[in-house]
Short mmCIF file of C-alpha atoms and ligand atoms in Angstrom, two decimals:
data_model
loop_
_atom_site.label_atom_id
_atom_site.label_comp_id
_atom_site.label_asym_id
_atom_site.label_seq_id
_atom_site.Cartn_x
_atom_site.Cartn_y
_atom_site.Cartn_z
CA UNK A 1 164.46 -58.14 47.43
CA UNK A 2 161.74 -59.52 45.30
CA UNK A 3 162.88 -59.26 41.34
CA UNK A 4 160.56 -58.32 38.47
CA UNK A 5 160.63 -61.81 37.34
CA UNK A 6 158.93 -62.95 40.44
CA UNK A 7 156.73 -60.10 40.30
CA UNK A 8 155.49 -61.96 36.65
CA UNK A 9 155.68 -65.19 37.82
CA UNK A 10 153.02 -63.92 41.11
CA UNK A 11 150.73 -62.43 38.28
CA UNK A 12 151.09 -65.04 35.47
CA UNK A 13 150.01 -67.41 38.30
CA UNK A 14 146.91 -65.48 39.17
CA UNK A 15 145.89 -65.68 35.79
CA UNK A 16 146.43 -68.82 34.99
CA UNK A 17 143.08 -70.35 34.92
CA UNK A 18 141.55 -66.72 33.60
CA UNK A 19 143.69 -66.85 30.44
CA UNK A 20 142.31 -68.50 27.34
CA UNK A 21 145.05 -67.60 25.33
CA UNK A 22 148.27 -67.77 26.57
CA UNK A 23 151.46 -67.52 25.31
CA UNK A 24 152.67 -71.16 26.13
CA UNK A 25 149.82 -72.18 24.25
CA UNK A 26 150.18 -70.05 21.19
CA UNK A 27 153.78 -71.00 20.72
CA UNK A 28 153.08 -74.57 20.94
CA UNK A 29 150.88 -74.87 18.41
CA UNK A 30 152.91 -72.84 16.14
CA UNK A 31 154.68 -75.58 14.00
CA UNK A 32 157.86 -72.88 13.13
CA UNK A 33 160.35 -73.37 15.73
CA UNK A 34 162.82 -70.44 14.76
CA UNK A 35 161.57 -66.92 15.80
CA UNK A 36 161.80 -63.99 18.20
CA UNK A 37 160.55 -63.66 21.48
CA UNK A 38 157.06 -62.69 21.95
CA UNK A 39 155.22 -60.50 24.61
CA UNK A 40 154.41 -62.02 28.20
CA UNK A 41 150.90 -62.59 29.02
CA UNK A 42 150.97 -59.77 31.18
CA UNK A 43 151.50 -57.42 28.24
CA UNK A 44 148.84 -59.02 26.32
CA UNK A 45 146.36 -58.65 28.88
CA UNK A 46 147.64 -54.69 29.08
CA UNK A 47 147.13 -54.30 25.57
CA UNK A 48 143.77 -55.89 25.51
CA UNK A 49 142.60 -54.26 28.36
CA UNK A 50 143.83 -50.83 26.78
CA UNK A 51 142.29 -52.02 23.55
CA UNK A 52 139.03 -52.79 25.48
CA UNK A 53 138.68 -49.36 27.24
CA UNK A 54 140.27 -46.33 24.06
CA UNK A 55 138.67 -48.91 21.33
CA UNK A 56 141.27 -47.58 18.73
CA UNK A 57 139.17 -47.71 15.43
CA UNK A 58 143.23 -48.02 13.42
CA UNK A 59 146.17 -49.81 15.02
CA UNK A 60 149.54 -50.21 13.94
CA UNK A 61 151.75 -53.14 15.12
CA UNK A 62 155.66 -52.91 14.24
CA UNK A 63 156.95 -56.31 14.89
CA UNK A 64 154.34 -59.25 14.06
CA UNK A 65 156.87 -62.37 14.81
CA UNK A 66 154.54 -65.31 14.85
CA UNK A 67 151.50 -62.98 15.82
CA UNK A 68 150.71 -63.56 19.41
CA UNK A 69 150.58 -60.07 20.38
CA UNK A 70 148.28 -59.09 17.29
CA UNK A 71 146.20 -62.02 17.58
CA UNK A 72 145.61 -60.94 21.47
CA UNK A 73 144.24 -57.58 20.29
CA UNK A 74 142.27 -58.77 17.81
CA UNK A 75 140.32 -60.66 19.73
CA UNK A 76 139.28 -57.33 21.11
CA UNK A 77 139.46 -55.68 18.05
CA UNK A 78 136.62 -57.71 16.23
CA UNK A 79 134.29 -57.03 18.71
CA UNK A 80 133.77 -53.45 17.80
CA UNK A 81 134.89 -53.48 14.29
CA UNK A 82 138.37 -51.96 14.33
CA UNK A 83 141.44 -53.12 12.43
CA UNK A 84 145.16 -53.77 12.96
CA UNK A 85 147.64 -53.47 10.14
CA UNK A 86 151.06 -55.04 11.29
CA UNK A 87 154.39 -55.45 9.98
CA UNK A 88 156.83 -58.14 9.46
CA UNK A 89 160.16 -58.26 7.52
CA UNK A 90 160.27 -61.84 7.89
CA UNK A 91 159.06 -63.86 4.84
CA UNK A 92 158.98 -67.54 6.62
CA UNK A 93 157.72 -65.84 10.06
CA UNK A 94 155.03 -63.64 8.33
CA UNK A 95 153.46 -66.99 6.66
CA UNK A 96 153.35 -68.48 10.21
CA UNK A 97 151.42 -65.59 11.62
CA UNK A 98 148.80 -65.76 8.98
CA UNK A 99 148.57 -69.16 9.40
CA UNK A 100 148.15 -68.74 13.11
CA UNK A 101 145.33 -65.38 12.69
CA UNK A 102 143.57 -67.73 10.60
CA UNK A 103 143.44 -70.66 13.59
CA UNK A 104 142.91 -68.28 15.86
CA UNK A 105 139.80 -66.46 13.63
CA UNK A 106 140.79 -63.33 13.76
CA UNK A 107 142.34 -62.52 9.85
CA UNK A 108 139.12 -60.14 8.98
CA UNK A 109 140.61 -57.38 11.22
CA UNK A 110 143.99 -58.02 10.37
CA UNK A 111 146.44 -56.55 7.42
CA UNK A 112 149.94 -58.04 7.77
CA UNK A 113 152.10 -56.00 5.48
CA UNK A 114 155.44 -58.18 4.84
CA UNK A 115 158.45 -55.76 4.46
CA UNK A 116 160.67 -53.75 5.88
CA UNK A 117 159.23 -51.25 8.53
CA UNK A 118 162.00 -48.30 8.00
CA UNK A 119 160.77 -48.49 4.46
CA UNK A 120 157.01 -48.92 5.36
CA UNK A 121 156.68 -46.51 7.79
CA UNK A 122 157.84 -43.45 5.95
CA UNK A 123 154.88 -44.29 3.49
CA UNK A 124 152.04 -44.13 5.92
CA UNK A 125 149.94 -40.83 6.19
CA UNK A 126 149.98 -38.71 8.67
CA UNK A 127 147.82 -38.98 11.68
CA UNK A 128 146.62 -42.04 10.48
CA UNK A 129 146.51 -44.29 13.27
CA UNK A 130 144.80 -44.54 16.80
CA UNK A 131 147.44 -46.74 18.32
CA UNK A 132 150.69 -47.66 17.99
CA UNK A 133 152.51 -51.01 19.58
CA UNK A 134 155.99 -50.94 18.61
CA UNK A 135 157.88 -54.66 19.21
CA UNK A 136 160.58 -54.51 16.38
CA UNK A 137 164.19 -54.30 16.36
CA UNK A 138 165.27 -52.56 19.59
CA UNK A 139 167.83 -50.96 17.33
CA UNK A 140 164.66 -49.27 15.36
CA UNK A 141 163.16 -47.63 17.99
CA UNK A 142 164.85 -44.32 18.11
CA UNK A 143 165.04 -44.14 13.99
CA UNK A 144 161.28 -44.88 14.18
CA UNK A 145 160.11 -42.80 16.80
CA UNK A 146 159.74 -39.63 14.40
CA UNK A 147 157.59 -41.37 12.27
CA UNK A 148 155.50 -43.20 14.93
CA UNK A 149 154.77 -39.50 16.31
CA UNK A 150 153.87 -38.27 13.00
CA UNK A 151 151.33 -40.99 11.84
CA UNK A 152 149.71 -40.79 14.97
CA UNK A 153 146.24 -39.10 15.62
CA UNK A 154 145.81 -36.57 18.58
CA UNK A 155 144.48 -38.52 21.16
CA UNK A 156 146.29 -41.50 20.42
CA UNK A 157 148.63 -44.01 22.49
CA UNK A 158 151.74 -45.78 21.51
CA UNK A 159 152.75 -48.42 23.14
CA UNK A 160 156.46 -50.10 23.21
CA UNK A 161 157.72 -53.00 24.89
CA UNK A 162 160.84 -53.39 26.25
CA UNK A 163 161.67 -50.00 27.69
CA UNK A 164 163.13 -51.67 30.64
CA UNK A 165 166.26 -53.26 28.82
CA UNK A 166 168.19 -50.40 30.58
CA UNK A 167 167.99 -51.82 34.04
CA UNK A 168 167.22 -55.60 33.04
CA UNK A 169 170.10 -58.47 33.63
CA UNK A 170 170.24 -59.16 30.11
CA UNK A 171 172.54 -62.01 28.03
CA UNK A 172 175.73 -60.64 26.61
CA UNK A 173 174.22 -60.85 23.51
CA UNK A 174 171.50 -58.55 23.52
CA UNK A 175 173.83 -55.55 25.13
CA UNK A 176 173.78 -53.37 22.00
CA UNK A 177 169.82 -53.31 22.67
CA UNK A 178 170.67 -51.20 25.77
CA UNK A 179 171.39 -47.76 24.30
CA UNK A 180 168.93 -47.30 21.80
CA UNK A 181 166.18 -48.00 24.01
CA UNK A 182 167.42 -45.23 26.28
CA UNK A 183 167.81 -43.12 23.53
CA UNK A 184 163.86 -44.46 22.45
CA UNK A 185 162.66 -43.51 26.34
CA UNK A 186 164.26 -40.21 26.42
CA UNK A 187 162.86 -39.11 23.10
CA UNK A 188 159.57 -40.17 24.70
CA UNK A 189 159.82 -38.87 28.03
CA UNK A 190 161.17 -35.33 26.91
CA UNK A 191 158.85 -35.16 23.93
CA UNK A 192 156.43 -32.43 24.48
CA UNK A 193 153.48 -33.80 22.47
CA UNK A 194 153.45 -36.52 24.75
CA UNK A 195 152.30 -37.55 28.11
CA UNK A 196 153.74 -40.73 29.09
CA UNK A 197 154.80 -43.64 31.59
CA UNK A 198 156.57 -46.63 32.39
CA UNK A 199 155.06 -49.51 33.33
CA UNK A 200 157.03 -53.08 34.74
CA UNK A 201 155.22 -55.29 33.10
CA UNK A 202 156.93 -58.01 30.13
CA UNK A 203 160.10 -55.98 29.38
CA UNK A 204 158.92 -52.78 30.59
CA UNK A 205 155.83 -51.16 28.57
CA UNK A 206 156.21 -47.22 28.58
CA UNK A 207 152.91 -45.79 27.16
CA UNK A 208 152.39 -42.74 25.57
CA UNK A 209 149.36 -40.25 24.38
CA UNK A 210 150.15 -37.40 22.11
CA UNK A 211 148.43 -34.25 22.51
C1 SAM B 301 159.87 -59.17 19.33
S1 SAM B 301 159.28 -59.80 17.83
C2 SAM B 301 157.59 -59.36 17.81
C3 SAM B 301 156.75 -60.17 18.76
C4 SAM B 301 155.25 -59.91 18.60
N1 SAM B 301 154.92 -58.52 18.76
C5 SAM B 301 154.47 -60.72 19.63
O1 SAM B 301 154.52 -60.40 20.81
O2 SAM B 301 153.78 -61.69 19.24
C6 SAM B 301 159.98 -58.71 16.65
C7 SAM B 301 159.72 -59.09 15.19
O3 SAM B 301 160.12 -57.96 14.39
C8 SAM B 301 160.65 -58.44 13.17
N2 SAM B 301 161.49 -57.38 12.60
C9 SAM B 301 162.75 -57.03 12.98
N3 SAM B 301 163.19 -56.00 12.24
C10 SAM B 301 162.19 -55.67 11.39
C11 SAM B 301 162.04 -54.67 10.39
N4 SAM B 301 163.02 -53.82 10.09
N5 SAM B 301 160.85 -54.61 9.74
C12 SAM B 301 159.84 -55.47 10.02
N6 SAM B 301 159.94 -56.45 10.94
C13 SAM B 301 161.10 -56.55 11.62
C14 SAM B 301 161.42 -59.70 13.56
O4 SAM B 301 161.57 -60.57 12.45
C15 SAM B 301 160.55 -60.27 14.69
O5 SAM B 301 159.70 -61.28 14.21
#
């Protein structure tokens, strides 16, 4: 039986001369050494394409790390004129990204808030976004999800990675990840502003669009 890590490796290989930014290249030329894992090319590709086709005039990224995943949209992003405020707890990490949207030429379309997203997100307004990507904390995911409902506009999509951790071999270590995603992908699934799927791509993408 063919796993979903071959399935990646099969599409990752297709790519491979397509993709201008990758992920192997973006972490190697990030000098900081220490930091969390960031999304597959796959997933970048989704969210660009997604990016490409709703063109989400506001997005909100929970979870910059080193700023792959926001530097992938923003590429997109700039064409048309949109912007991306994400968030980062991380002092040392949040200096890298900037460092790394600046390289990259993408910093006009990007605010990086540095903080602590429970505390940030309770202070954004209402329906203010287009798009959400959450990539935080797996543990943060079902405390967020209220708030990542609330701020976002009818019409809109959010986006989290990692929704397959359920049914993923994972290390020992990252067990207590397990049951608050299932908590996040039931809150999704039953929620009845939104309409939503799955997808096995990275970790597991499940996208949603609110009513
Ligand atoms: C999986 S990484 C994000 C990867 C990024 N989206 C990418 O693909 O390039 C998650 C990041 O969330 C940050 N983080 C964890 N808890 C946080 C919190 N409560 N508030 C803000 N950032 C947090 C971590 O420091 C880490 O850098």
């Amino acid at each position: 039986m063919t796993d979903l890590s071959d399935i990646n490796t099969y599409i990752n290989q297709l790519y491979e001369q397509e993709t201008r930014l990758t992920k192997e290249k973006f972490t190697h030329t990030t000098q900081l050494e220490d930091f969390s894992p960031v999304v597959d090319d796959d997933v970048a590709r989704y969210l660009k394409l997604l990016i490409r086709m709703i063109r989400p005039g506001k997005i909100l990224e929970v979870g910059t790390c080193i700023g792959y995943s926001t530097t992938s949209m923003a590429q997109v992003v700039k064409e048309y004129g949109g912007r991306i405020t994400t968030i980062e707890y991380d002092d040392k990490i949040a200096k890298q990204a900037a460092l790394n949207f600046d390289y990259a030429g993408v910093s006009d379309a990007i605010e990086l808030k540095i903080g602590d997203a429970m505390q940030i997100l309770p202070s954004l307004n209402d329906k203010e976004f287009d798009f959400i990507f959450l990539d935080v904390d797996k543990r943060l995911y079902p405390v967020l999800f209220n708030d990542c409902l609330r701020i976002l506009k009818s019409g809109g999509l959010l986006v989290a990675e990692d929704t397959l951790f359920p049914v993923l071999e994972l290390d020992a270590k990252w067990h207590d990840l397990i049951e608050p995603i299932e908590q996040f992908n039931q809150q999704v699934i039953h929620c009845p502003e939104l309409e939503s799927t799955l997808l096995p791509i990275g970790d597991g993408v499940i996208v949603a669009r609110k009513a």
